[in-house]
Amino acid sequence: MNASSDSSNQGKADSIGSFRTRLPVDLCKRGELRVERFLDAATEVFTENGYQHARLSEIVARAGGSLATLYRVFGDKEGLAHAIIQRRLEDLSARLEDLNLSGLPPEQALRQAAERIAEGMATAESVVIHRIVIGEGQSFPDMRDWFFDHAVAAVRSSLSEYFEQEVAAGRLQLASPTMASSQFFMMLFGDLVIRVSSGNLKQPDPQELRAYAQAAVDLFLHGALPR
């Protein structure tokens, strides 16, 4: 393979692995508030119309401001979607940091983790993001892949680290902490994400979410066979 091919492939890889952050625009406090309103309005419009059919003019009409400001800050509709994902990822990271599972017994740690993450999965932003990456992922593969490689991977990594610590301490028996983190995550959120994203489950009740999460923790820790 020649040098130009290597360079081309590397550029493609960098593009796929990159994330479109907000454009470096200096904004006053009022401008930052406008940005948040753009993101809130975009979340509403994406929820109602789907990502592909959402119109920037409608987002601007709901948020106020101008289309020129939206383009200046986000670039385009895809930039808006990336910014929504980024805001959701920051919220998710804060939730995981607040948990501080290290040292907690598995029953307590996993129940806390399940409830905290389940609450976040049903937010309007989470619904929009999952609809885009799951329902429209084939049309927007870079956005989809970045979400799975960063947002989903961040949760699994935190769980995997905790499982490794608990296995080392003799409090859990797991053949693969990494695989267990993936299985635990999907037990908790696989059905929930699909139902919420497809519109089958709208505005889930917080108590039902907690009960759902606790049942998944019980099954994960204790299994289904009598002992």
PDB file of N, CA, C and O in Angstrom, residues 55-97:
ATOM      1  N   ARG A  55     -37.074  20.104  10.922  1.00  0.00           N
ATOM      2  CA  ARG A  55     -36.697  21.303  10.181  1.00  0.00           C
ATOM      3  C   ARG A  55     -36.058  22.311  11.129  1.00  0.00           C
ATOM      4  O   ARG A  55     -36.580  22.593  12.209  1.00  0.00           O
ATOM      5  N   LEU A  56     -34.932  22.855  10.694  1.00  0.00           N
ATOM      6  CA  LEU A  56     -34.230  23.831  11.528  1.00  0.00           C
ATOM      7  C   LEU A  56     -35.090  25.071  11.768  1.00  0.00           C
ATOM      8  O   LEU A  56     -35.016  25.689  12.839  1.00  0.00           O
ATOM      9  N   SER A  57     -35.911  25.431  10.789  1.00  0.00           N
ATOM     10  CA  SER A  57     -36.762  26.614  10.950  1.00  0.00           C
ATOM     11  C   SER A  57     -37.745  26.434  12.103  1.00  0.00           C
ATOM     12  O   SER A  57     -38.028  27.388  12.840  1.00  0.00           O
ATOM     13  N   GLU A  58     -38.239  25.225  12.286  1.00  0.00           N
ATOM     14  CA  GLU A  58     -39.157  24.968  13.394  1.00  0.00           C
ATOM     15  C   GLU A  58     -38.423  25.014  14.736  1.00  0.00           C
ATOM     16  O   GLU A  58     -38.963  25.512  15.735  1.00  0.00           O
ATOM     17  N   ILE A  59     -37.192  24.515  14.757  1.00  0.00           N
ATOM     18  CA  ILE A  59     -36.391  24.563  15.979  1.00  0.00           C
ATOM     19  C   ILE A  59     -36.139  26.002  16.387  1.00  0.00           C
ATOM     20  O   ILE A  59     -36.284  26.377  17.556  1.00  0.00           O
ATOM     21  N   VAL A  60     -35.784  26.833  15.410  1.00  0.00           N
ATOM     22  CA  VAL A  60     -35.532  28.251  15.694  1.00  0.00           C
ATOM     23  C   VAL A  60     -36.807  28.936  16.157  1.00  0.00           C
ATOM     24  O   VAL A  60     -36.781  29.764  17.090  1.00  0.00           O
ATOM     25  N   ALA A  61     -37.939  28.602  15.559  1.00  0.00           N
ATOM     26  CA  ALA A  61     -39.210  29.223  15.940  1.00  0.00           C
ATOM     27  C   ALA A  61     -39.550  28.926  17.392  1.00  0.00           C
ATOM     28  O   ALA A  61     -40.083  29.781  18.107  1.00  0.00           O
ATOM     29  N   ARG A  62     -39.232  27.732  17.843  1.00  0.00           N
ATOM     30  CA  ARG A  62     -39.540  27.367  19.224  1.00  0.00           C
ATOM     31  C   ARG A  62     -38.531  27.954  20.208  1.00  0.00           C
ATOM     32  O   ARG A  62     -38.895  28.331  21.330  1.00  0.00           O
ATOM     33  N   ALA A  63     -37.274  28.011  19.786  1.00  0.00           N
ATOM     34  CA  ALA A  63     -36.224  28.465  20.700  1.00  0.00           C
ATOM     35  C   ALA A  63     -36.095  29.980  20.727  1.00  0.00           C
ATOM     36  O   ALA A  63     -35.623  30.555  21.715  1.00  0.00           O
ATOM     37  N   GLY A  64     -36.508  30.641  19.652  1.00  0.00           N
ATOM     38  CA  GLY A  64     -36.228  32.064  19.506  1.00  0.00           C
ATOM     39  C   GLY A  64     -34.840  32.233  18.901  1.00  0.00           C
ATOM     40  O   GLY A  64     -34.136  31.266  18.623  1.00  0.00           O
ATOM     41  N   GLY A  65     -34.430  33.458  18.697  1.00  0.00           N
ATOM     42  CA  GLY A  65     -33.132  33.677  18.072  1.00  0.00           C
ATOM     43  C   GLY A  65     -33.252  33.628  16.567  1.00  0.00           C
ATOM     44  O   GLY A  65     -34.324  33.834  16.000  1.00  0.00           O
ATOM     45  N   SER A  66     -32.156  33.315  15.914  1.00  0.00           N
ATOM     46  CA  SER A  66     -32.146  33.332  14.454  1.00  0.00           C
ATOM     47  C   SER A  66     -31.495  32.076  13.903  1.00  0.00           C
ATOM     48  O   SER A  66     -30.701  31.414  14.576  1.00  0.00           O
ATOM     49  N   LEU A  67     -31.839  31.768  12.656  1.00  0.00           N
ATOM     50  CA  LEU A  67     -31.222  30.633  11.978  1.00  0.00           C
ATOM     51  C   LEU A  67     -29.726  30.875  11.804  1.00  0.00           C
ATOM     52  O   LEU A  67     -28.921  29.930  11.880  1.00  0.00           O
ATOM     53  N   ALA A  68     -29.334  32.126  11.603  1.00  0.00           N
ATOM     54  CA  ALA A  68     -27.911  32.451  11.444  1.00  0.00           C
ATOM     55  C   ALA A  68     -27.130  32.101  12.707  1.00  0.00           C
ATOM     56  O   ALA A  68     -26.012  31.580  12.640  1.00  0.00           O
ATOM     57  N   THR A  69     -27.713  32.369  13.880  1.00  0.00           N
ATOM     58  CA  THR A  69     -27.047  32.037  15.144  1.00  0.00           C
ATOM     59  C   THR A  69     -26.912  30.527  15.295  1.00  0.00           C
ATOM     60  O   THR A  69     -25.864  30.022  15.718  1.00  0.00           O
ATOM     61  N   LEU A  70     -27.969  29.802  14.928  1.00  0.00           N
ATOM     62  CA  LEU A  70     -27.915  28.340  15.029  1.00  0.00           C
ATOM     63  C   LEU A  70     -26.791  27.788  14.157  1.00  0.00           C
ATOM     64  O   LEU A  70     -26.004  26.948  14.599  1.00  0.00           O
ATOM     65  N   TYR A  71     -26.708  28.269  12.908  1.00  0.00           N
ATOM     66  CA  TYR A  71     -25.649  27.809  12.009  1.00  0.00           C
ATOM     67  C   TYR A  71     -24.270  28.192  12.555  1.00  0.00           C
ATOM     68  O   TYR A  71     -23.310  27.425  12.436  1.00  0.00           O
ATOM     69  N   ARG A  72     -24.174  29.392  13.140  1.00  0.00           N
ATOM     70  CA  ARG A  72     -22.874  29.865  13.632  1.00  0.00           C
ATOM     71  C   ARG A  72     -22.367  29.002  14.787  1.00  0.00           C
ATOM     72  O   ARG A  72     -21.162  28.740  14.902  1.00  0.00           O
ATOM     73  N   VAL A  73     -23.276  28.536  15.627  1.00  0.00           N
ATOM     74  CA  VAL A  73     -22.880  27.765  16.802  1.00  0.00           C
ATOM     75  C   VAL A  73     -22.746  26.275  16.510  1.00  0.00           C
ATOM     76  O   VAL A  73     -21.797  25.626  16.947  1.00  0.00           O
ATOM     77  N   PHE A  74     -23.696  25.722  15.746  1.00  0.00           N
ATOM     78  CA  PHE A  74     -23.742  24.266  15.556  1.00  0.00           C
ATOM     79  C   PHE A  74     -23.342  23.811  14.156  1.00  0.00           C
ATOM     80  O   PHE A  74     -23.063  22.622  13.961  1.00  0.00           O
ATOM     81  N   GLY A  75     -23.354  24.694  13.191  1.00  0.00           N
ATOM     82  CA  GLY A  75     -22.988  24.317  11.838  1.00  0.00           C
ATOM     83  C   GLY A  75     -24.168  23.857  11.015  1.00  0.00           C
ATOM     84  O   GLY A  75     -24.443  24.399   9.951  1.00  0.00           O
ATOM     85  N   ASP A  76     -24.897  22.839  11.508  1.00  0.00           N
ATOM     86  CA  ASP A  76     -26.044  22.297  10.784  1.00  0.00           C
ATOM     87  C   ASP A  76     -26.844  21.412  11.726  1.00  0.00           C
ATOM     88  O   ASP A  76     -26.601  21.374  12.934  1.00  0.00           O
ATOM     89  N   LYS A  77     -27.791  20.672  11.173  1.00  0.00           N
ATOM     90  CA  LYS A  77     -28.654  19.818  11.995  1.00  0.00           C
ATOM     91  C   LYS A  77     -27.858  18.701  12.659  1.00  0.00           C
ATOM     92  O   LYS A  77     -28.116  18.341  13.819  1.00  0.00           O
ATOM     93  N   GLU A  78     -26.892  18.152  11.944  1.00  0.00           N
ATOM     94  CA  GLU A  78     -26.075  17.095  12.538  1.00  0.00           C
ATOM     95  C   GLU A  78     -25.271  17.624  13.715  1.00  0.00           C
ATOM     96  O   GLU A  78     -25.086  16.935  14.720  1.00  0.00           O
ATOM     97  N   GLY A  79     -24.796  18.874  13.585  1.00  0.00           N
ATOM     98  CA  GLY A  79     -24.077  19.481  14.700  1.00  0.00           C
ATOM     99  C   GLY A  79     -24.966  19.616  15.925  1.00  0.00           C
ATOM    100  O   GLY A  79     -24.503  19.448  17.067  1.00  0.00           O
ATOM    101  N   LEU A  80     -26.241  19.933  15.715  1.00  0.00           N
ATOM    102  CA  LEU A  80     -27.197  19.999  16.822  1.00  0.00           C
ATOM    103  C   LEU A  80     -27.340  18.629  17.490  1.00  0.00           C
ATOM    104  O   LEU A  80     -27.346  18.525  18.721  1.00  0.00           O
ATOM    105  N   ALA A  81     -27.476  17.583  16.680  1.00  0.00           N
ATOM    106  CA  ALA A  81     -27.628  16.233  17.236  1.00  0.00           C
ATOM    107  C   ALA A  81     -26.395  15.837  18.035  1.00  0.00           C
ATOM    108  O   ALA A  81     -26.511  15.258  19.123  1.00  0.00           O
ATOM    109  N   HIS A  82     -25.218  16.169  17.525  1.00  0.00           N
ATOM    110  CA  HIS A  82     -23.990  15.862  18.259  1.00  0.00           C
ATOM    111  C   HIS A  82     -23.962  16.598  19.592  1.00  0.00           C
ATOM    112  O   HIS A  82     -23.521  16.047  20.607  1.00  0.00           O
ATOM    113  N   ALA A  83     -24.414  17.846  19.597  1.00  0.00           N
ATOM    114  CA  ALA A  83     -24.414  18.627  20.832  1.00  0.00           C
ATOM    115  C   ALA A  83     -25.380  18.038  21.850  1.00  0.00           C
ATOM    116  O   ALA A  83     -25.105  18.051  23.059  1.00  0.00           O
ATOM    117  N   ILE A  84     -26.502  17.513  21.394  1.00  0.00           N
ATOM    118  CA  ILE A  84     -27.438  16.845  22.294  1.00  0.00           C
ATOM    119  C   ILE A  84     -26.793  15.605  22.898  1.00  0.00           C
ATOM    120  O   ILE A  84     -26.902  15.344  24.104  1.00  0.00           O
ATOM    121  N   ILE A  85     -26.108  14.825  22.067  1.00  0.00           N
ATOM    122  CA  ILE A  85     -25.419  13.636  22.564  1.00  0.00           C
ATOM    123  C   ILE A  85     -24.345  14.025  23.569  1.00  0.00           C
ATOM    124  O   ILE A  85     -24.183  13.390  24.617  1.00  0.00           O
ATOM    125  N   GLN A  86     -23.598  15.090  23.276  1.00  0.00           N
ATOM    126  CA  GLN A  86     -22.543  15.540  24.174  1.00  0.00           C
ATOM    127  C   GLN A  86     -23.118  15.949  25.528  1.00  0.00           C
ATOM    128  O   GLN A  86     -22.581  15.604  26.581  1.00  0.00           O
ATOM    129  N   ARG A  87     -24.236  16.676  25.516  1.00  0.00           N
ATOM    130  CA  ARG A  87     -24.858  17.098  26.775  1.00  0.00           C
ATOM    131  C   ARG A  87     -25.345  15.882  27.558  1.00  0.00           C
ATOM    132  O   ARG A  87     -25.211  15.834  28.784  1.00  0.00           O
ATOM    133  N   ARG A  88     -25.882  14.898  26.861  1.00  0.00           N
ATOM    134  CA  ARG A  88     -26.336  13.674  27.524  1.00  0.00           C
ATOM    135  C   ARG A  88     -25.165  12.896  28.095  1.00  0.00           C
ATOM    136  O   ARG A  88     -25.236  12.351  29.207  1.00  0.00           O
ATOM    137  N   LEU A  89     -24.058  12.851  27.370  1.00  0.00           N
ATOM    138  CA  LEU A  89     -22.886  12.129  27.838  1.00  0.00           C
ATOM    139  C   LEU A  89     -22.310  12.789  29.091  1.00  0.00           C
ATOM    140  O   LEU A  89     -21.871  12.102  30.026  1.00  0.00           O
ATOM    141  N   GLU A  90     -22.311  14.110  29.128  1.00  0.00           N
ATOM    142  CA  GLU A  90     -21.834  14.816  30.309  1.00  0.00           C
ATOM    143  C   GLU A  90     -22.706  14.511  31.522  1.00  0.00           C
ATOM    144  O   GLU A  90     -22.214  14.319  32.635  1.00  0.00           O
ATOM    145  N   ASP A  91     -24.020  14.439  31.309  1.00  0.00           N
ATOM    146  CA  ASP A  91     -24.937  14.098  32.391  1.00  0.00           C
ATOM    147  C   ASP A  91     -24.693  12.669  32.864  1.00  0.00           C
ATOM    148  O   ASP A  91     -24.669  12.390  34.073  1.00  0.00           O
ATOM    149  N   LEU A  92     -24.500  11.754  31.920  1.00  0.00           N
ATOM    150  CA  LEU A  92     -24.257  10.361  32.260  1.00  0.00           C
ATOM    151  C   LEU A  92     -22.951  10.219  33.035  1.00  0.00           C
ATOM    152  O   LEU A  92     -22.878   9.482  34.028  1.00  0.00           O
ATOM    153  N   SER A  93     -21.915  10.918  32.599  1.00  0.00           N
ATOM    154  CA  SER A  93     -20.627  10.859  33.289  1.00  0.00           C
ATOM    155  C   SER A  93     -20.756  11.362  34.717  1.00  0.00           C
ATOM    156  O   SER A  93     -20.169  10.787  35.651  1.00  0.00           O
ATOM    157  N   ALA A  94     -21.520  12.433  34.909  1.00  0.00           N
ATOM    158  CA  ALA A  94     -21.728  12.973  36.253  1.00  0.00           C
ATOM    159  C   ALA A  94     -22.463  11.965  37.131  1.00  0.00           C
ATOM    160  O   ALA A  94     -22.133  11.798  38.318  1.00  0.00           O
ATOM    161  N   ARG A  95     -23.452  11.287  36.560  1.00  0.00           N
ATOM    162  CA  ARG A  95     -24.192  10.269  37.314  1.00  0.00           C
ATOM    163  C   ARG A  95     -23.263   9.142  37.764  1.00  0.00           C
ATOM    164  O   ARG A  95     -23.334   8.662  38.905  1.00  0.00           O
ATOM    165  N   LEU A  96     -22.374   8.705  36.866  1.00  0.00           N
ATOM    166  CA  LEU A  96     -21.463   7.616  37.195  1.00  0.00           C
ATOM    167  C   LEU A  96     -20.440   8.040  38.246  1.00  0.00           C
ATOM    168  O   LEU A  96     -20.103   7.278  39.153  1.00  0.00           O
ATOM    169  N   GLU A  97     -19.933   9.272  38.129  1.00  0.00           N
ATOM    170  CA  GLU A  97     -18.967   9.761  39.101  1.00  0.00           C
ATOM    171  C   GLU A  97     -19.595   9.900  40.484  1.00  0.00           C
ATOM    172  O   GLU A  97     -18.969   9.609  41.504  1.00  0.00           O
TER     173      GLU A  97
END
